[in-house]
Amino acid sequence: MPIEVLNQAFPFFSLFLGPKATHIRFVFNSNFPIQASSIESAANICSALKTLNLKDDAPSASGLAFLGSYLQSSSWANLSSLTIVNLPPESIAHLSTCPQLSNLEVSELKGIRPLHTYSNDDLDDPPAHLATISSSAFQSLERLTLCSNTLKSIEAVIQYLPPCNRLHTLKCLLRPAPGTIGTGARNLLNTIGVHCNSDYLRKLVIKTTSTGYPGYCSREDLEVEVDEGISLGALLDFEQLENLTFNLSTTGVNLNNDDIDNFVEFLPSLMTLKIDTDVYDSRHPLIDHTHVLKLLYGLNDLKKLGLRFNAIQIKGDEEKPGTTGDRAAPLEKFWVGDSPIYSPKSVSKFLEAHCPHLRMGNLISVCLFEEEEGSRRNPLIMYERRWSAVRGLI
């Protein structure tokens, strides 16, 4: 629709709204005064509003200024779900007072800096400033989704949560350019450990979303350490966690034996565990099929598993670990990433014995394309072909 016609129509859209309207989605450009004023008037009309989705097509700077003013124009007494492009820092305190706000989604978060940088010591001895955050802030918030091109902006918003919050689901979605993730992942995990409530958090997702920069094109350092990786130690107090996903395309956990033991001991309620399946890493995994067995027989409710592991020594006649339960987890989906594999027949026997609920279409490996004949020399191509063969055997 031409912008001139759209501007003429905007003043009349309030005729379709009323005090009983509960769900509204606005797509507009706040740089046009007629559109901005029309959107502003809706806050006073829809007193029963429960769900609000705002998509401002104005440039980020001017759009953020309008959004900040708009969000602070109402008490939003009945609002339970808010979806916005960005989150003005000056509006966070106001939103924290919305009594019914249970779902908050920010799709292009930027321009917010963390107030604090936490260390591992802060996990055991919480900093004094946490006591200054109102215990009633975000009192109803259960689901928080933050998407940004930096982990620092995501970390900054989480630091506004009081430790007594009731957050059930936290999704941290990253859209970076290659090489932009460093220590930010560690700082984010520490912030989550300090500000999230282990009595309530059930789902934690930290992953790279579609960016135009596929994970397998990410640049890897020439010099790497065999055991270098991101520690998940900050999450081990969340014993009721049911879903843990950590999949950043340019940095990895690089799971080791201690990580596997910690999952079984400290996170016994896990139903979904997905780590590093989208990471490009030329190093062989530090874990193998014996660690997979530990998870299958140590996490009784595990239904979805994703990790890189060394499958080359699988013979097909492996027995369950002697120190774990008798029953294998009801695994239904298995992401294996670029896990090294030699024998599809042996691996298929292994999966049939220990993953009886796993079906062909739910065994997922990396998706690679042979763009040139020379790519056949890439071992990842062969690994992918072997995992495809496993799918045909189970």
PDB file of C-alpha atoms in Angstrom, residues 2-204:
ATOM      1  CA  PRO A   2       1.442   3.460  -0.918  1.00  0.00           C
ATOM      2  CA  ILE A   3       2.603   5.404   2.127  1.00  0.00           C
ATOM      3  CA  GLU A   4       0.228   8.277   1.329  1.00  0.00           C
ATOM      4  CA  VAL A   5      -2.769   5.966   1.434  1.00  0.00           C
ATOM      5  CA  LEU A   6      -1.501   4.266   4.571  1.00  0.00           C
ATOM      6  CA  ASN A   7      -1.099   7.597   6.359  1.00  0.00           C
ATOM      7  CA  GLN A   8      -4.667   8.519   5.465  1.00  0.00           C
ATOM      8  CA  ALA A   9      -5.956   5.245   6.885  1.00  0.00           C
ATOM      9  CA  PHE A  10      -4.075   5.298  10.193  1.00  0.00           C
ATOM     10  CA  PRO A  11      -6.287   7.880  11.981  1.00  0.00           C
ATOM     11  CA  PHE A  12      -9.294   5.613  11.494  1.00  0.00           C
ATOM     12  CA  PHE A  13      -7.913   2.334  12.792  1.00  0.00           C
ATOM     13  CA  SER A  14      -8.953   3.317  16.332  1.00  0.00           C
ATOM     14  CA  LEU A  15     -12.553   2.885  15.177  1.00  0.00           C
ATOM     15  CA  PHE A  16     -11.890  -0.849  15.171  1.00  0.00           C
ATOM     16  CA  LEU A  17     -10.542  -0.784  18.710  1.00  0.00           C
ATOM     17  CA  GLY A  18     -12.384  -0.546  21.976  1.00  0.00           C
ATOM     18  CA  PRO A  19     -11.915  -0.995  25.703  1.00  0.00           C
ATOM     19  CA  LYS A  20     -12.509  -4.737  25.335  1.00  0.00           C
ATOM     20  CA  ALA A  21      -9.780  -5.323  22.720  1.00  0.00           C
ATOM     21  CA  THR A  22      -7.282  -7.820  24.154  1.00  0.00           C
ATOM     22  CA  HIS A  23      -4.862  -8.713  21.318  1.00  0.00           C
ATOM     23  CA  ILE A  24      -3.230  -6.149  18.988  1.00  0.00           C
ATOM     24  CA  ARG A  25      -0.335  -6.167  16.518  1.00  0.00           C
ATOM     25  CA  PHE A  26       0.846  -2.839  15.088  1.00  0.00           C
ATOM     26  CA  VAL A  27       3.203  -2.498  12.097  1.00  0.00           C
ATOM     27  CA  PHE A  28       4.020   1.173  11.601  1.00  0.00           C
ATOM     28  CA  ASN A  29       6.710   3.826  11.085  1.00  0.00           C
ATOM     29  CA  SER A  30       6.998   6.267  13.959  1.00  0.00           C
ATOM     30  CA  ASN A  31       8.856   8.779  11.743  1.00  0.00           C
ATOM     31  CA  PHE A  32       5.465   9.646  10.265  1.00  0.00           C
ATOM     32  CA  PRO A  33       3.659  11.803  12.880  1.00  0.00           C
ATOM     33  CA  ILE A  34       0.191  10.616  11.888  1.00  0.00           C
ATOM     34  CA  GLN A  35       1.188   6.989  12.430  1.00  0.00           C
ATOM     35  CA  ALA A  36       2.932   7.737  15.721  1.00  0.00           C
ATOM     36  CA  SER A  37      -0.003   9.684  17.162  1.00  0.00           C
ATOM     37  CA  SER A  38      -2.463   6.997  16.079  1.00  0.00           C
ATOM     38  CA  ILE A  39      -0.450   4.302  17.848  1.00  0.00           C
ATOM     39  CA  GLU A  40      -0.121   6.461  20.969  1.00  0.00           C
ATOM     40  CA  SER A  41      -3.881   6.913  21.210  1.00  0.00           C
ATOM     41  CA  ALA A  42      -4.430   3.156  21.286  1.00  0.00           C
ATOM     42  CA  ALA A  43      -2.833   2.891  24.720  1.00  0.00           C
ATOM     43  CA  ASN A  44      -5.716   4.885  26.182  1.00  0.00           C
ATOM     44  CA  ILE A  45      -8.447   3.094  24.213  1.00  0.00           C
ATOM     45  CA  CYS A  46      -7.536  -0.546  24.916  1.00  0.00           C
ATOM     46  CA  SER A  47      -7.652  -0.690  28.695  1.00  0.00           C
ATOM     47  CA  ALA A  48      -8.126  -4.493  28.710  1.00  0.00           C
ATOM     48  CA  LEU A  49      -5.163  -5.190  26.414  1.00  0.00           C
ATOM     49  CA  LYS A  50      -3.421  -8.506  27.161  1.00  0.00           C
ATOM     50  CA  THR A  51      -1.187  -9.087  24.111  1.00  0.00           C
ATOM     51  CA  LEU A  52       0.716  -6.323  22.303  1.00  0.00           C
ATOM     52  CA  ASN A  53       3.079  -6.733  19.345  1.00  0.00           C
ATOM     53  CA  LEU A  54       4.837  -3.602  18.066  1.00  0.00           C
ATOM     54  CA  LYS A  55       6.857  -3.555  14.830  1.00  0.00           C
ATOM     55  CA  ASP A  56       8.298  -0.110  14.103  1.00  0.00           C
ATOM     56  CA  ASP A  57       9.921   0.261  10.668  1.00  0.00           C
ATOM     57  CA  ALA A  58      11.581   3.553  11.599  1.00  0.00           C
ATOM     58  CA  PRO A  59      15.400   3.738  11.876  1.00  0.00           C
ATOM     59  CA  SER A  60      16.611   2.302  15.158  1.00  0.00           C
ATOM     60  CA  ALA A  61      17.530   5.598  16.876  1.00  0.00           C
ATOM     61  CA  SER A  62      14.258   7.437  16.271  1.00  0.00           C
ATOM     62  CA  GLY A  63      12.225   4.263  16.660  1.00  0.00           C
ATOM     63  CA  LEU A  64      13.791   3.581  20.051  1.00  0.00           C
ATOM     64  CA  ALA A  65      12.922   7.077  21.276  1.00  0.00           C
ATOM     65  CA  PHE A  66       9.278   6.637  20.282  1.00  0.00           C
ATOM     66  CA  LEU A  67       9.099   3.171  21.808  1.00  0.00           C
ATOM     67  CA  GLY A  68      10.512   4.417  25.101  1.00  0.00           C
ATOM     68  CA  SER A  69       7.910   7.154  25.307  1.00  0.00           C
ATOM     69  CA  TYR A  70       5.100   4.830  24.270  1.00  0.00           C
ATOM     70  CA  LEU A  71       5.900   2.075  26.748  1.00  0.00           C
ATOM     71  CA  GLN A  72       5.898   4.574  29.604  1.00  0.00           C
ATOM     72  CA  SER A  73       2.579   6.129  28.564  1.00  0.00           C
ATOM     73  CA  SER A  74       0.444   3.481  30.267  1.00  0.00           C
ATOM     74  CA  SER A  75       0.475   1.290  33.365  1.00  0.00           C
ATOM     75  CA  TRP A  76      -0.404  -1.738  31.176  1.00  0.00           C
ATOM     76  CA  ALA A  77      -2.327  -3.197  34.093  1.00  0.00           C
ATOM     77  CA  ASN A  78      -3.656  -6.213  32.172  1.00  0.00           C
ATOM     78  CA  LEU A  79      -0.817  -6.751  29.688  1.00  0.00           C
ATOM     79  CA  SER A  80       0.477 -10.330  29.823  1.00  0.00           C
ATOM     80  CA  SER A  81       2.528 -10.565  26.592  1.00  0.00           C
ATOM     81  CA  LEU A  82       4.702  -7.926  24.905  1.00  0.00           C
ATOM     82  CA  THR A  83       6.661  -8.361  21.656  1.00  0.00           C
ATOM     83  CA  ILE A  84       8.882  -5.460  20.587  1.00  0.00           C
ATOM     84  CA  VAL A  85      11.879  -4.824  18.326  1.00  0.00           C
ATOM     85  CA  ASN A  86      14.167  -3.212  20.900  1.00  0.00           C
ATOM     86  CA  LEU A  87      14.039  -2.372  24.587  1.00  0.00           C
ATOM     87  CA  PRO A  88      14.839   1.201  25.639  1.00  0.00           C
ATOM     88  CA  PRO A  89      16.934   1.122  28.845  1.00  0.00           C
ATOM     89  CA  GLU A  90      14.818   3.849  30.431  1.00  0.00           C
ATOM     90  CA  SER A  91      11.679   1.731  29.958  1.00  0.00           C
ATOM     91  CA  ILE A  92      12.907  -1.395  31.741  1.00  0.00           C
ATOM     92  CA  ALA A  93      12.078  -0.106  35.220  1.00  0.00           C
ATOM     93  CA  HIS A  94       8.555   0.805  34.088  1.00  0.00           C
ATOM     94  CA  LEU A  95       7.938  -2.566  32.444  1.00  0.00           C
ATOM     95  CA  SER A  96       9.156  -4.306  35.591  1.00  0.00           C
ATOM     96  CA  THR A  97       6.103  -2.901  37.407  1.00  0.00           C
ATOM     97  CA  CYS A  98       3.541  -4.397  34.992  1.00  0.00           C
ATOM     98  CA  PRO A  99       1.679  -6.759  37.332  1.00  0.00           C
ATOM     99  CA  GLN A 100       0.529  -9.306  34.727  1.00  0.00           C
ATOM    100  CA  LEU A 101       3.453  -9.332  32.263  1.00  0.00           C
ATOM    101  CA  SER A 102       4.358 -13.011  31.874  1.00  0.00           C
ATOM    102  CA  ASN A 103       5.923 -13.052  28.388  1.00  0.00           C
ATOM    103  CA  LEU A 104       8.456 -10.567  26.972  1.00  0.00           C
ATOM    104  CA  GLU A 105      10.085 -10.930  23.540  1.00  0.00           C
ATOM    105  CA  VAL A 106      12.663  -8.537  22.077  1.00  0.00           C
ATOM    106  CA  SER A 107      13.705  -9.322  18.498  1.00  0.00           C
ATOM    107  CA  GLU A 108      16.540  -6.830  17.792  1.00  0.00           C
ATOM    108  CA  LEU A 109      17.983  -5.912  21.169  1.00  0.00           C
ATOM    109  CA  LYS A 110      20.873  -3.450  21.047  1.00  0.00           C
ATOM    110  CA  GLY A 111      22.442  -0.522  22.852  1.00  0.00           C
ATOM    111  CA  ILE A 112      22.159  -1.820  26.437  1.00  0.00           C
ATOM    112  CA  ARG A 113      25.312  -2.390  28.450  1.00  0.00           C
ATOM    113  CA  PRO A 114      25.673  -4.698  31.458  1.00  0.00           C
ATOM    114  CA  LEU A 115      25.701  -2.984  34.831  1.00  0.00           C
ATOM    115  CA  HIS A 116      28.002  -5.619  36.315  1.00  0.00           C
ATOM    116  CA  THR A 117      30.527  -8.266  35.318  1.00  0.00           C
ATOM    117  CA  TYR A 118      30.209 -11.384  37.438  1.00  0.00           C
ATOM    118  CA  SER A 119      32.904 -13.892  38.299  1.00  0.00           C
ATOM    119  CA  ASN A 120      32.677 -17.498  39.455  1.00  0.00           C
ATOM    120  CA  ASP A 121      33.017 -16.264  43.052  1.00  0.00           C
ATOM    121  CA  ASP A 122      29.748 -14.342  42.707  1.00  0.00           C
ATOM    122  CA  LEU A 123      27.896 -17.618  42.162  1.00  0.00           C
ATOM    123  CA  ASP A 124      28.780 -18.777  45.682  1.00  0.00           C
ATOM    124  CA  ASP A 125      28.697 -15.363  47.365  1.00  0.00           C
ATOM    125  CA  PRO A 126      25.996 -13.197  45.699  1.00  0.00           C
ATOM    126  CA  PRO A 127      26.959  -9.500  45.427  1.00  0.00           C
ATOM    127  CA  ALA A 128      25.338  -7.038  47.845  1.00  0.00           C
ATOM    128  CA  HIS A 129      23.717  -4.967  45.088  1.00  0.00           C
ATOM    129  CA  LEU A 130      21.234  -7.778  44.367  1.00  0.00           C
ATOM    130  CA  ALA A 131      19.379  -6.810  47.540  1.00  0.00           C
ATOM    131  CA  THR A 132      18.654  -3.371  46.052  1.00  0.00           C
ATOM    132  CA  ILE A 133      16.587  -4.831  43.182  1.00  0.00           C
ATOM    133  CA  SER A 134      12.901  -4.734  44.103  1.00  0.00           C
ATOM    134  CA  SER A 135      11.579  -8.213  44.824  1.00  0.00           C
ATOM    135  CA  SER A 136       8.361  -7.263  42.998  1.00  0.00           C
ATOM    136  CA  ALA A 137      10.162  -6.399  39.740  1.00  0.00           C
ATOM    137  CA  PHE A 138       8.895  -8.555  36.865  1.00  0.00           C
ATOM    138  CA  GLN A 139       6.852 -10.440  39.451  1.00  0.00           C
ATOM    139  CA  SER A 140       4.798 -12.373  36.861  1.00  0.00           C
ATOM    140  CA  LEU A 141       7.455 -12.867  34.167  1.00  0.00           C
ATOM    141  CA  GLU A 142       7.700 -16.527  33.135  1.00  0.00           C
ATOM    142  CA  ARG A 143       9.074 -16.388  29.567  1.00  0.00           C
ATOM    143  CA  LEU A 144      11.840 -14.087  28.347  1.00  0.00           C
ATOM    144  CA  THR A 145      13.162 -14.173  24.768  1.00  0.00           C
ATOM    145  CA  LEU A 146      16.047 -11.865  23.849  1.00  0.00           C
ATOM    146  CA  CYS A 147      17.582 -11.713  20.367  1.00  0.00           C
ATOM    147  CA  SER A 148      20.642  -9.562  19.709  1.00  0.00           C
ATOM    148  CA  ASN A 149      23.866  -9.381  17.718  1.00  0.00           C
ATOM    149  CA  THR A 150      25.876  -9.290  20.961  1.00  0.00           C
ATOM    150  CA  LEU A 151      25.701 -11.358  24.121  1.00  0.00           C
ATOM    151  CA  LYS A 152      26.412  -8.250  26.192  1.00  0.00           C
ATOM    152  CA  SER A 153      23.013  -6.712  25.428  1.00  0.00           C
ATOM    153  CA  ILE A 154      21.283  -9.949  26.415  1.00  0.00           C
ATOM    154  CA  GLU A 155      23.346 -10.136  29.586  1.00  0.00           C
ATOM    155  CA  ALA A 156      22.411  -6.532  30.425  1.00  0.00           C
ATOM    156  CA  VAL A 157      18.649  -7.160  30.397  1.00  0.00           C
ATOM    157  CA  ILE A 158      18.910 -10.282  32.564  1.00  0.00           C
ATOM    158  CA  GLN A 159      20.714  -8.191  35.188  1.00  0.00           C
ATOM    159  CA  TYR A 160      17.465  -6.294  35.847  1.00  0.00           C
ATOM    160  CA  LEU A 161      15.832  -9.461  37.209  1.00  0.00           C
ATOM    161  CA  PRO A 162      15.704  -9.910  40.991  1.00  0.00           C
ATOM    162  CA  PRO A 163      17.091 -13.294  42.094  1.00  0.00           C
ATOM    163  CA  CYS A 164      13.638 -14.212  43.464  1.00  0.00           C
ATOM    164  CA  ASN A 165      12.038 -14.064  39.990  1.00  0.00           C
ATOM    165  CA  ARG A 166       9.832 -16.864  38.689  1.00  0.00           C
ATOM    166  CA  LEU A 167      11.259 -17.121  35.194  1.00  0.00           C
ATOM    167  CA  HIS A 168      10.458 -20.523  33.685  1.00  0.00           C
ATOM    168  CA  THR A 169      11.874 -20.129  30.157  1.00  0.00           C
ATOM    169  CA  LEU A 170      14.861 -18.043  29.051  1.00  0.00           C
ATOM    170  CA  LYS A 171      15.870 -17.900  25.391  1.00  0.00           C
ATOM    171  CA  CYS A 172      19.044 -16.036  24.409  1.00  0.00           C
ATOM    172  CA  LEU A 173      19.277 -15.855  20.617  1.00  0.00           C
ATOM    173  CA  LEU A 174      22.400 -14.495  18.939  1.00  0.00           C
ATOM    174  CA  ARG A 175      22.723 -13.142  15.384  1.00  0.00           C
ATOM    175  CA  PRO A 176      26.430 -12.332  15.117  1.00  0.00           C
ATOM    176  CA  ALA A 177      28.958 -11.799  12.387  1.00  0.00           C
ATOM    177  CA  PRO A 178      31.845 -14.305  12.486  1.00  0.00           C
ATOM    178  CA  GLY A 179      34.408 -13.754  15.191  1.00  0.00           C
ATOM    179  CA  THR A 180      32.254 -11.529  17.415  1.00  0.00           C
ATOM    180  CA  ILE A 181      31.810 -14.021  20.276  1.00  0.00           C
ATOM    181  CA  GLY A 182      34.528 -14.162  22.904  1.00  0.00           C
ATOM    182  CA  THR A 183      34.318 -14.154  26.672  1.00  0.00           C
ATOM    183  CA  GLY A 184      30.753 -12.922  26.408  1.00  0.00           C
ATOM    184  CA  ALA A 185      29.442 -16.470  26.694  1.00  0.00           C
ATOM    185  CA  ARG A 186      31.138 -16.977  30.054  1.00  0.00           C
ATOM    186  CA  ASN A 187      29.856 -13.647  31.360  1.00  0.00           C
ATOM    187  CA  LEU A 188      26.334 -14.457  30.208  1.00  0.00           C
ATOM    188  CA  LEU A 189      26.353 -17.819  31.978  1.00  0.00           C
ATOM    189  CA  ASN A 190      27.562 -16.189  35.199  1.00  0.00           C
ATOM    190  CA  THR A 191      24.811 -13.568  34.948  1.00  0.00           C
ATOM    191  CA  ILE A 192      22.223 -16.320  34.513  1.00  0.00           C
ATOM    192  CA  GLY A 193      23.672 -18.147  37.506  1.00  0.00           C
ATOM    193  CA  VAL A 194      23.405 -15.020  39.672  1.00  0.00           C
ATOM    194  CA  HIS A 195      20.037 -13.620  38.534  1.00  0.00           C
ATOM    195  CA  CYS A 196      17.888 -16.628  37.599  1.00  0.00           C
ATOM    196  CA  ASN A 197      16.016 -18.617  40.231  1.00  0.00           C
ATOM    197  CA  SER A 198      16.952 -22.295  40.329  1.00  0.00           C
ATOM    198  CA  ASP A 199      13.590 -23.131  41.924  1.00  0.00           C
ATOM    199  CA  TYR A 200      11.705 -22.017  38.806  1.00  0.00           C
ATOM    200  CA  LEU A 201      13.932 -22.087  35.702  1.00  0.00           C
ATOM    201  CA  ARG A 202      13.065 -25.102  33.556  1.00  0.00           C
ATOM    202  CA  LYS A 203      14.185 -24.165  30.041  1.00  0.00           C
ATOM    203  CA  LEU A 204      17.389 -22.399  28.989  1.00  0.00           C
TER     204      LEU A 204
END
